[in-house]
Each structure stands twice: as structure tokens, then as C-alpha cells.
PDB file of C-alpha atoms in Angstrom:
ATOM      1  CA  GLY E 186      24.930 -58.836 112.028  1.00 52.00           C
ATOM      2  CA  ALA E 187      24.018 -59.701 115.957  1.00 78.00           C
ATOM      3  CA  GLY E 188      20.358 -59.117 115.421  1.00 90.00           C
ATOM      4  CA  VAL E 189      17.459 -58.073 113.113  1.00 93.00           C
ATOM      5  CA  SER E 190      17.561 -54.776 112.203  1.00 94.00           C
ATOM      6  CA  GLN E 191      15.032 -52.470 110.682  1.00 95.00           C
ATOM      7  CA  SER E 192      14.926 -49.337 108.740  1.00 96.00           C
ATOM      8  CA  PRO E 193      14.065 -46.485 108.842  1.00 96.00           C
ATOM      9  CA  SER E 194      13.096 -46.616 112.600  1.00 94.00           C
ATOM     10  CA  ASN E 195      10.683 -43.421 111.998  1.00 96.00           C
ATOM     11  CA  LYS E 196       8.674 -42.887 109.085  1.00 97.00           C
ATOM     12  CA  VAL E 197       6.218 -39.967 108.860  1.00 97.00           C
ATOM     13  CA  THR E 198       4.604 -39.728 105.198  1.00 97.00           C
ATOM     14  CA  GLU E 199       1.056 -38.204 103.553  1.00 97.00           C
ATOM     15  CA  LYS E 200      -1.630 -39.577 102.882  1.00 97.00           C
ATOM     16  CA  GLY E 201      -1.189 -41.261  99.528  1.00 97.00           C
ATOM     17  CA  LYS E 202       2.116 -41.393  99.171  1.00 97.00           C
ATOM     18  CA  ASP E 203       3.883 -44.538  98.755  1.00 98.00           C
ATOM     19  CA  VAL E 204       6.136 -46.122 101.620  1.00 98.00           C
ATOM     20  CA  GLU E 205       8.868 -48.741 101.989  1.00 98.00           C
ATOM     21  CA  LEU E 206       9.948 -50.115 104.513  1.00 98.00           C
ATOM     22  CA  ARG E 207      13.352 -52.880 105.350  1.00 97.00           C
ATOM     23  CA  CYS E 208      14.412 -55.434 107.301  1.00 97.00           C
ATOM     24  CA  ASP E 209      18.046 -57.339 107.273  1.00 96.00           C
ATOM     25  CA  PRO E 210      17.107 -60.641 109.427  1.00 94.00           C
ATOM     26  CA  ILE E 211      20.076 -62.542 110.975  1.00 93.00           C
ATOM     27  CA  SER E 212      22.281 -64.180 108.939  1.00 90.00           C
ATOM     28  CA  GLY E 213      21.446 -67.545 108.510  1.00 87.00           C
ATOM     29  CA  HIS E 214      17.979 -67.339 109.270  1.00 89.00           C
ATOM     30  CA  THR E 215      15.595 -68.828 106.573  1.00 87.00           C
ATOM     31  CA  ALA E 216      12.283 -67.698 107.575  1.00 88.00           C
ATOM     32  CA  LEU E 217      10.993 -64.101 107.611  1.00 92.00           C
ATOM     33  CA  TYR E 218       7.824 -62.703 108.940  1.00 92.00           C
ATOM     34  CA  TRP E 219       6.222 -59.151 108.848  1.00 95.00           C
ATOM     35  CA  TYR E 220       3.587 -57.865 111.583  1.00 95.00           C
ATOM     36  CA  ARG E 221       1.698 -54.698 112.098  1.00 95.00           C
ATOM     37  CA  GLN E 222       1.478 -53.628 115.535  1.00 92.00           C
ATOM     38  CA  ARG E 223      -1.445 -50.889 116.070  1.00 90.00           C
ATOM     39  CA  LEU E 224      -1.511 -48.702 118.812  1.00 85.00           C
ATOM     40  CA  GLY E 225      -2.703 -50.786 122.127  1.00 77.00           C
ATOM     41  CA  GLN E 226      -2.878 -53.868 120.211  1.00 80.00           C
ATOM     42  CA  GLY E 227      -1.032 -57.186 119.606  1.00 82.00           C
ATOM     43  CA  LEU E 228       0.197 -58.280 116.392  1.00 89.00           C
ATOM     44  CA  GLU E 229      -0.972 -59.026 113.344  1.00 91.00           C
ATOM     45  CA  PHE E 230       0.537 -61.389 111.278  1.00 91.00           C
ATOM     46  CA  LEU E 231       0.903 -59.636 107.381  1.00 95.00           C
ATOM     47  CA  ILE E 232       3.441 -61.987 105.324  1.00 93.00           C
ATOM     48  CA  TYR E 233       6.023 -64.826 106.049  1.00 90.00           C
ATOM     49  CA  PHE E 234       8.479 -65.700 103.509  1.00 90.00           C
ATOM     50  CA  GLN E 235      10.542 -69.056 103.690  1.00 85.00           C
ATOM     51  CA  GLY E 236      13.319 -69.976 101.761  1.00 81.00           C
ATOM     52  CA  ASN E 237      12.667 -69.924  97.895  1.00 81.00           C
ATOM     53  CA  SER E 238       9.175 -71.017  98.680  1.00 84.00           C
ATOM     54  CA  ALA E 239       6.368 -68.925  97.386  1.00 86.00           C
ATOM     55  CA  PRO E 240       5.539 -66.621 100.419  1.00 89.00           C
ATOM     56  CA  ASP E 241       2.196 -66.868 102.239  1.00 89.00           C
ATOM     57  CA  LYS E 242       0.568 -63.523 101.956  1.00 91.00           C
ATOM     58  CA  SER E 243      -2.571 -64.326 104.061  1.00 89.00           C
ATOM     59  CA  GLY E 244      -1.843 -61.968 105.674  1.00 91.00           C
ATOM     60  CA  LEU E 245      -1.713 -58.535 104.093  1.00 94.00           C
ATOM     61  CA  PRO E 246      -4.876 -56.163 104.921  1.00 94.00           C
ATOM     62  CA  SER E 247      -5.375 -54.896 100.959  1.00 94.00           C
ATOM     63  CA  ASP E 248      -3.575 -54.930  97.368  1.00 95.00           C
ATOM     64  CA  ARG E 249      -1.920 -51.822  98.844  1.00 97.00           C
ATOM     65  CA  PHE E 250       0.820 -53.872 100.851  1.00 97.00           C
ATOM     66  CA  SER E 251       3.381 -56.302  99.119  1.00 96.00           C
ATOM     67  CA  ALA E 252       6.536 -57.584 100.528  1.00 96.00           C
ATOM     68  CA  GLU E 253       9.451 -59.046  98.584  1.00 94.00           C
ATOM     69  CA  ARG E 254      12.278 -61.208  99.853  1.00 94.00           C
ATOM     70  CA  THR E 255      15.593 -61.804  97.784  1.00 84.00           C
ATOM     71  CA  GLY E 256      17.023 -65.697  98.673  1.00 78.00           C
ATOM     72  CA  GLU E 257      17.406 -65.649 102.417  1.00 79.00           C
ATOM     73  CA  SER E 258      18.392 -62.064 102.685  1.00 88.00           C
ATOM     74  CA  VAL E 259      17.006 -58.343 103.133  1.00 94.00           C
ATOM     75  CA  SER E 260      13.159 -57.994 102.810  1.00 96.00           C
ATOM     76  CA  THR E 261      11.036 -54.896 101.563  1.00 97.00           C
ATOM     77  CA  LEU E 262       7.521 -54.006 102.800  1.00 97.00           C
ATOM     78  CA  THR E 263       6.107 -51.780 100.692  1.00 97.00           C
ATOM     79  CA  ILE E 264       2.554 -49.924 101.018  1.00 98.00           C
ATOM     80  CA  GLN E 265       0.969 -48.015  97.890  1.00 98.00           C
ATOM     81  CA  ARG E 266      -1.062 -45.092  98.840  1.00 97.00           C
ATOM     82  CA  THR E 267      -0.741 -44.811 102.294  1.00 97.00           C
ATOM     83  CA  GLN E 268      -4.044 -44.504 104.386  1.00 97.00           C
ATOM     84  CA  GLN E 269      -4.336 -42.984 107.658  1.00 96.00           C
ATOM     85  CA  GLU E 270      -5.349 -46.351 109.175  1.00 95.00           C
ATOM     86  CA  ASP E 271      -1.925 -47.955 107.958  1.00 96.00           C
ATOM     87  CA  SER E 272      -0.081 -45.608 110.947  1.00 97.00           C
ATOM     88  CA  ALA E 273       1.344 -48.437 112.918  1.00 96.00           C
ATOM     89  CA  VAL E 274       4.564 -50.070 113.847  1.00 94.00           C
ATOM     90  CA  TYR E 275       5.700 -52.322 111.530  1.00 97.00           C
ATOM     91  CA  LEU E 276       7.740 -55.859 113.008  1.00 95.00           C
ATOM     92  CA  CYS E 277       9.855 -58.246 110.868  1.00 95.00           C
ATOM     93  CA  ALA E 278      11.233 -60.683 112.888  1.00 93.00           C
ATOM     94  CA  SER E 279      13.233 -64.237 111.460  1.00 91.00           C
ATOM     95  CA  SER E 280      13.985 -67.349 112.592  1.00 87.00           C
ATOM     96  CA  GLN E 281      16.154 -70.284 111.949  1.00 83.00           C
ATOM     97  CA  LEU E 282      13.435 -72.970 110.658  1.00 69.00           C
ATOM     98  CA  ALA E 283       9.953 -72.648 110.049  1.00 55.00           C
ATOM     99  CA  GLY E 284       7.634 -75.546 108.680  1.00 52.00           C
ATOM    100  CA  ALA E 285       8.576 -78.545 110.229  1.00 50.00           C
ATOM    101  CA  GLY E 286       7.550 -76.938 114.183  1.00 57.00           C
ATOM    102  CA  PHE E 287       8.290 -73.735 115.936  1.00 67.00           C
ATOM    103  CA  ASP E 288      11.666 -72.306 116.166  1.00 75.00           C
ATOM    104  CA  THR E 289      11.929 -69.059 118.383  1.00 80.00           C
ATOM    105  CA  GLN E 290      10.938 -65.694 116.212  1.00 86.00           C
ATOM    106  CA  TYR E 291      13.679 -63.023 116.698  1.00 88.00           C
ATOM    107  CA  PHE E 292      12.108 -59.691 116.360  1.00 91.00           C
ATOM    108  CA  GLY E 293      13.791 -56.285 115.100  1.00 92.00           C
ATOM    109  CA  PRO E 294      12.970 -52.773 116.877  1.00 90.00           C
ATOM    110  CA  GLY E 295      10.535 -51.969 114.250  1.00 93.00           C
ATOM    111  CA  THR E 296       9.534 -49.223 112.084  1.00 96.00           C
ATOM    112  CA  ARG E 297       6.933 -46.868 113.520  1.00 95.00           C
ATOM    113  CA  LEU E 298       4.934 -45.613 110.734  1.00 97.00           C
ATOM    114  CA  THR E 299       2.596 -41.980 110.951  1.00 97.00           C
ATOM    115  CA  VAL E 300       0.229 -41.647 107.876  1.00 97.00           C
ATOM    116  CA  LEU E 301      -0.773 -37.746 108.298  1.00 95.00           C
TER     117      LEU E 301
ATOM    118  CA  ALA Q 224      -8.404 -70.100 114.365  1.00 71.00           C
ATOM    119  CA  GLN Q 225      -6.700 -69.266 117.644  1.00 78.00           C
ATOM    120  CA  SER Q 226      -6.853 -66.334 119.497  1.00 87.00           C
ATOM    121  CA  VAL Q 227      -5.480 -64.649 122.699  1.00 93.00           C
ATOM    122  CA  THR Q 228      -6.408 -62.734 125.702  1.00 95.00           C
ATOM    123  CA  GLN Q 229      -4.792 -60.766 128.267  1.00 96.00           C
ATOM    124  CA  PRO Q 230      -7.297 -59.295 130.805  1.00 96.00           C
ATOM    125  CA  ASP Q 231      -5.367 -56.818 132.052  1.00 95.00           C
ATOM    126  CA  ILE Q 232      -4.280 -53.905 130.469  1.00 94.00           C
ATOM    127  CA  HIS Q 233      -2.251 -52.102 132.676  1.00 96.00           C
ATOM    128  CA  ILE Q 234      -0.600 -53.469 136.526  1.00 97.00           C
ATOM    129  CA  THR Q 235       1.397 -51.423 139.354  1.00 97.00           C
ATOM    130  CA  VAL Q 236       3.447 -53.514 141.030  1.00 97.00           C
ATOM    131  CA  SER Q 237       6.111 -52.450 143.793  1.00 97.00           C
ATOM    132  CA  GLU Q 238       9.320 -53.025 143.198  1.00 97.00           C
ATOM    133  CA  GLY Q 239      10.809 -56.546 145.385  1.00 97.00           C
ATOM    134  CA  ALA Q 240       6.491 -57.845 145.265  1.00 97.00           C
ATOM    135  CA  SER Q 241       5.932 -60.799 142.912  1.00 97.00           C
ATOM    136  CA  LEU Q 242       3.893 -60.588 139.695  1.00 97.00           C
ATOM    137  CA  GLU Q 243       1.397 -62.257 137.790  1.00 98.00           C
ATOM    138  CA  LEU Q 244       0.458 -61.776 134.311  1.00 98.00           C
ATOM    139  CA  ARG Q 245      -2.645 -63.777 133.234  1.00 98.00           C
ATOM    140  CA  CYS Q 246      -3.311 -65.159 129.604  1.00 97.00           C
ATOM    141  CA  ASN Q 247      -6.127 -67.353 128.174  1.00 96.00           C
ATOM    142  CA  TYR Q 248      -6.011 -68.925 124.940  1.00 94.00           C
ATOM    143  CA  SER Q 249      -8.649 -70.479 122.430  1.00 90.00           C
ATOM    144  CA  TYR Q 250      -7.275 -73.113 120.697  1.00 82.00           C
ATOM    145  CA  GLY Q 251      -8.952 -76.483 119.354  1.00 73.00           C
ATOM    146  CA  ALA Q 252      -5.648 -78.851 120.442  1.00 76.00           C
ATOM    147  CA  THR Q 253      -2.601 -78.490 122.365  1.00 75.00           C
ATOM    148  CA  PRO Q 254      -0.789 -75.170 121.206  1.00 83.00           C
ATOM    149  CA  TYR Q 255       2.592 -73.814 121.259  1.00 89.00           C
ATOM    150  CA  LEU Q 256       2.549 -71.240 123.414  1.00 92.00           C
ATOM    151  CA  PHE Q 257       4.695 -68.070 124.226  1.00 94.00           C
ATOM    152  CA  TRP Q 258       5.854 -64.795 126.394  1.00 96.00           C
ATOM    153  CA  TYR Q 259       7.585 -61.748 124.543  1.00 95.00           C
ATOM    154  CA  VAL Q 260       8.300 -58.800 126.182  1.00 96.00           C
ATOM    155  CA  GLN Q 261       9.068 -55.079 124.626  1.00 92.00           C
ATOM    156  CA  SER Q 262      10.943 -52.459 126.529  1.00 88.00           C
ATOM    157  CA  PRO Q 263      10.334 -49.146 124.595  1.00 80.00           C
ATOM    158  CA  GLY Q 264      11.937 -48.625 121.683  1.00 73.00           C
ATOM    159  CA  GLN Q 265      13.042 -52.339 121.814  1.00 78.00           C
ATOM    160  CA  GLY Q 266      11.670 -55.424 119.765  1.00 80.00           C
ATOM    161  CA  LEU Q 267      10.005 -58.163 121.398  1.00 88.00           C
ATOM    162  CA  GLN Q 268      12.223 -60.365 122.997  1.00 91.00           C
ATOM    163  CA  LEU Q 269      11.640 -64.032 124.041  1.00 92.00           C
ATOM    164  CA  LEU Q 270      11.029 -64.892 127.735  1.00 95.00           C
ATOM    165  CA  LEU Q 271       9.714 -68.707 127.415  1.00 95.00           C
ATOM    166  CA  LYS Q 272       7.702 -71.086 125.729  1.00 92.00           C
ATOM    167  CA  TYR Q 273       6.025 -73.978 126.128  1.00 92.00           C
ATOM    168  CA  PHE Q 274       6.018 -76.911 123.325  1.00 87.00           C
ATOM    169  CA  SER Q 275       5.153 -79.830 125.594  1.00 85.00           C
ATOM    170  CA  GLY Q 276       6.417 -81.957 128.365  1.00 87.00           C
ATOM    171  CA  ASP Q 277       6.226 -79.943 132.036  1.00 90.00           C
ATOM    172  CA  THR Q 278       3.710 -78.003 132.684  1.00 92.00           C
ATOM    173  CA  LEU Q 279       5.482 -75.159 134.276  1.00 96.00           C
ATOM    174  CA  VAL Q 280       8.691 -73.387 132.251  1.00 96.00           C
ATOM    175  CA  GLN Q 281      11.594 -71.750 133.467  1.00 97.00           C
ATOM    176  CA  GLY Q 282      12.329 -68.141 131.143  1.00 96.00           C
ATOM    177  CA  ILE Q 283      14.728 -65.567 131.106  1.00 95.00           C
ATOM    178  CA  LYS Q 284      14.972 -62.535 133.590  1.00 95.00           C
ATOM    179  CA  GLY Q 285      14.009 -65.033 136.720  1.00 96.00           C
ATOM    180  CA  PHE Q 286      10.669 -65.386 134.756  1.00 97.00           C
ATOM    181  CA  GLU Q 287       8.151 -68.632 134.621  1.00 98.00           C
ATOM    182  CA  ALA Q 288       4.850 -69.935 133.332  1.00 98.00           C
ATOM    183  CA  GLU Q 289       2.346 -72.477 133.499  1.00 97.00           C
ATOM    184  CA  PHE Q 290       0.521 -74.171 131.130  1.00 95.00           C
ATOM    185  CA  LYS Q 291      -2.845 -75.268 132.712  1.00 94.00           C
ATOM    186  CA  ARG Q 292      -4.722 -77.088 129.788  1.00 92.00           C
ATOM    187  CA  SER Q 293      -8.247 -77.203 131.806  1.00 92.00           C
ATOM    188  CA  GLN Q 294      -8.031 -73.460 131.950  1.00 93.00           C
ATOM    189  CA  SER Q 295      -6.476 -72.682 128.911  1.00 93.00           C
ATOM    190  CA  SER Q 296      -4.204 -70.295 130.422  1.00 95.00           C
ATOM    191  CA  PHE Q 297      -0.471 -69.631 130.260  1.00 97.00           C
ATOM    192  CA  ASN Q 298       0.377 -67.223 132.774  1.00 98.00           C
ATOM    193  CA  LEU Q 299       3.463 -65.314 133.726  1.00 98.00           C
ATOM    194  CA  ARG Q 300       5.067 -64.986 136.967  1.00 98.00           C
ATOM    195  CA  LYS Q 301       7.677 -63.137 138.344  1.00 98.00           C
ATOM    196  CA  PRO Q 302       8.766 -63.921 142.567  1.00 97.00           C
ATOM    197  CA  SER Q 303      10.454 -60.816 143.178  1.00 97.00           C
ATOM    198  CA  VAL Q 304      10.155 -58.198 140.225  1.00 97.00           C
ATOM    199  CA  HIS Q 305      13.067 -55.517 139.831  1.00 96.00           C
ATOM    200  CA  TRP Q 306      12.656 -51.498 138.257  1.00 95.00           C
ATOM    201  CA  SER Q 307      13.903 -53.444 134.973  1.00 94.00           C
ATOM    202  CA  ASP Q 308      10.834 -55.511 134.242  1.00 96.00           C
ATOM    203  CA  ALA Q 309       8.493 -52.121 133.773  1.00 96.00           C
ATOM    204  CA  ALA Q 310       7.722 -52.975 129.834  1.00 96.00           C
ATOM    205  CA  GLU Q 311       4.890 -54.249 127.883  1.00 95.00           C
ATOM    206  CA  TYR Q 312       4.589 -58.247 128.002  1.00 97.00           C
ATOM    207  CA  PHE Q 313       2.933 -60.249 125.110  1.00 95.00           C
ATOM    208  CA  CYS Q 314       1.423 -63.646 125.143  1.00 96.00           C
ATOM    209  CA  ALA Q 315       1.254 -65.281 121.871  1.00 93.00           C
ATOM    210  CA  VAL Q 316      -0.291 -69.020 120.778  1.00 91.00           C
ATOM    211  CA  GLY Q 317       1.290 -70.526 117.472  1.00 85.00           C
ATOM    212  CA  ASP Q 318      -0.794 -73.137 115.452  1.00 76.00           C
ATOM    213  CA  ARG Q 319       0.586 -76.633 115.263  1.00 70.00           C
ATOM    214  CA  ILE Q 320      -0.441 -76.981 111.436  1.00 69.00           C
ATOM    215  CA  ASP Q 321       0.950 -73.731 110.440  1.00 67.00           C
ATOM    216  CA  TYR Q 322       3.846 -71.355 111.983  1.00 71.00           C
ATOM    217  CA  LYS Q 323       1.884 -68.079 112.616  1.00 77.00           C
ATOM    218  CA  LEU Q 324       1.551 -66.249 115.877  1.00 85.00           C
ATOM    219  CA  SER Q 325      -1.502 -65.298 117.335  1.00 88.00           C
ATOM    220  CA  PHE Q 326      -0.703 -62.271 119.867  1.00 91.00           C
ATOM    221  CA  GLY Q 327      -2.854 -60.963 123.217  1.00 93.00           C
ATOM    222  CA  ALA Q 328      -3.118 -56.964 122.967  1.00 92.00           C
ATOM    223  CA  GLY Q 329      -0.300 -57.071 125.497  1.00 94.00           C
ATOM    224  CA  THR Q 330      -0.415 -55.694 129.435  1.00 96.00           C
ATOM    225  CA  THR Q 331       1.578 -53.085 130.144  1.00 96.00           C
ATOM    226  CA  VAL Q 332       3.807 -53.237 133.890  1.00 97.00           C
ATOM    227  CA  THR Q 333       4.382 -50.344 135.873  1.00 97.00           C
ATOM    228  CA  VAL Q 334       6.953 -50.775 138.572  1.00 97.00           C
ATOM    229  CA  ARG Q 335       7.175 -48.600 141.450  1.00 95.00           C
ATOM    230  CA  ALA Q 336      10.169 -47.802 143.844  1.00 90.00           C
TER     231      ALA Q 336
END
């Protein structure tokens, strides 16, 4: 596709339920990032995938959060047993290169998660 | 660890007037610096970036930013704003050792006619 896409655009769930958020990166981009944006705050890094290397999960806030990516394609971010403090916009970004230096990260429109 | 401060939460500017958004960072070496813009319902779009070299960086949509090492600042400017510049602007710093970006809390820009 032309850009990074994310689905769903909005998700409302009840406390305690599991949710899955999806990210489709730009074709050919080897690096994929997940960020969380709480209301009125900047973006917090969550997790990073680069090719087939082990992901960097250092930003995940708890073991309720996990993410997967198959090769250089779609990634899913899963939040188990959601809590109200998980309410935020979850942004995905991809870039062509990483590690050897910075390359522009292209962001998707985000998924707005509301936990009731 | 690096950090970014955007002192202004909200700025209102008249159409055609100049705009300056402040960004201060904390980092032990020369960082990678970025400005992103987020329009309602849109993802973040890169306006410009500084890696090295000329400290005055030109970006898209008529924006520019100046890296001042002595002040640990990377302020964003535009000489004449348009109504379409109303958005939220984020400054970010990237670590030269790893790939992670740290973002400021953002500045919301309102443009009045």
C-alpha cells in the first residue's frame, strides 16, 4: 500500500477483555515500531521489529502486552486483560532501514483504544 | 536517557503571522532531532530532521528548524502560517546508539482567521 495502515481505527472494549491491534507496514520496510500515545502526552516506545532479528520489547509496560510480526509483513499488538489505563492511541510506524542509523519512520493513523 | 521538553502546550497564531515552536532536549551527545506534525485523524508526518552538518534545516510545508547545541534546542519556525497548519507538533530526539525516538508532549497550534 501507499502508507502504513492500522486496524481497527477505533476499538472500545470492556475491562478484562483481550484486544488485538493490527499494523500493515509499507511494503519493503524492514523495521516496524509500536508506540502508545496517551491523551495529552507524547509517544511512548513499546516494541521494535527489525527483519528476522529478535524484537526489542523493552518498552512494553507489562506482560499483558505482546506483539508479533511474521517476516517483514503484518504485525499484531495484543493486550490481554485490558485495564482502563491502557486507553490510548496505539501508533505503528515502519522504516526502510534501522540499526546502522536513523531512517525516516512513517506512521500509520493509529488505533484509538478505549477501555470501559 | 534522552528526554524532550516542549514548553508550550498550546499556541494560537493569526493566519499569515510567524510561528515558532520551542523544543529542548537532554542528551549526552549530538542527537538525531526530528519534528513531526499530527493533523486530526492523521498519522504523524515528518516535517524535518537534523542529523549533522548545517544547523539550519529546511523541511516540508515551509518549515525550518535550527539546532543550537549551546542551548540544547531545536526550535521550529514558519514565517507565515496558513490555516492548514493547525495541528499538533511533536519534537523527537533519537539516540545515536539505538534506534528509539523519544517524543515531547506536543504543542497544539490553533490558527485564527
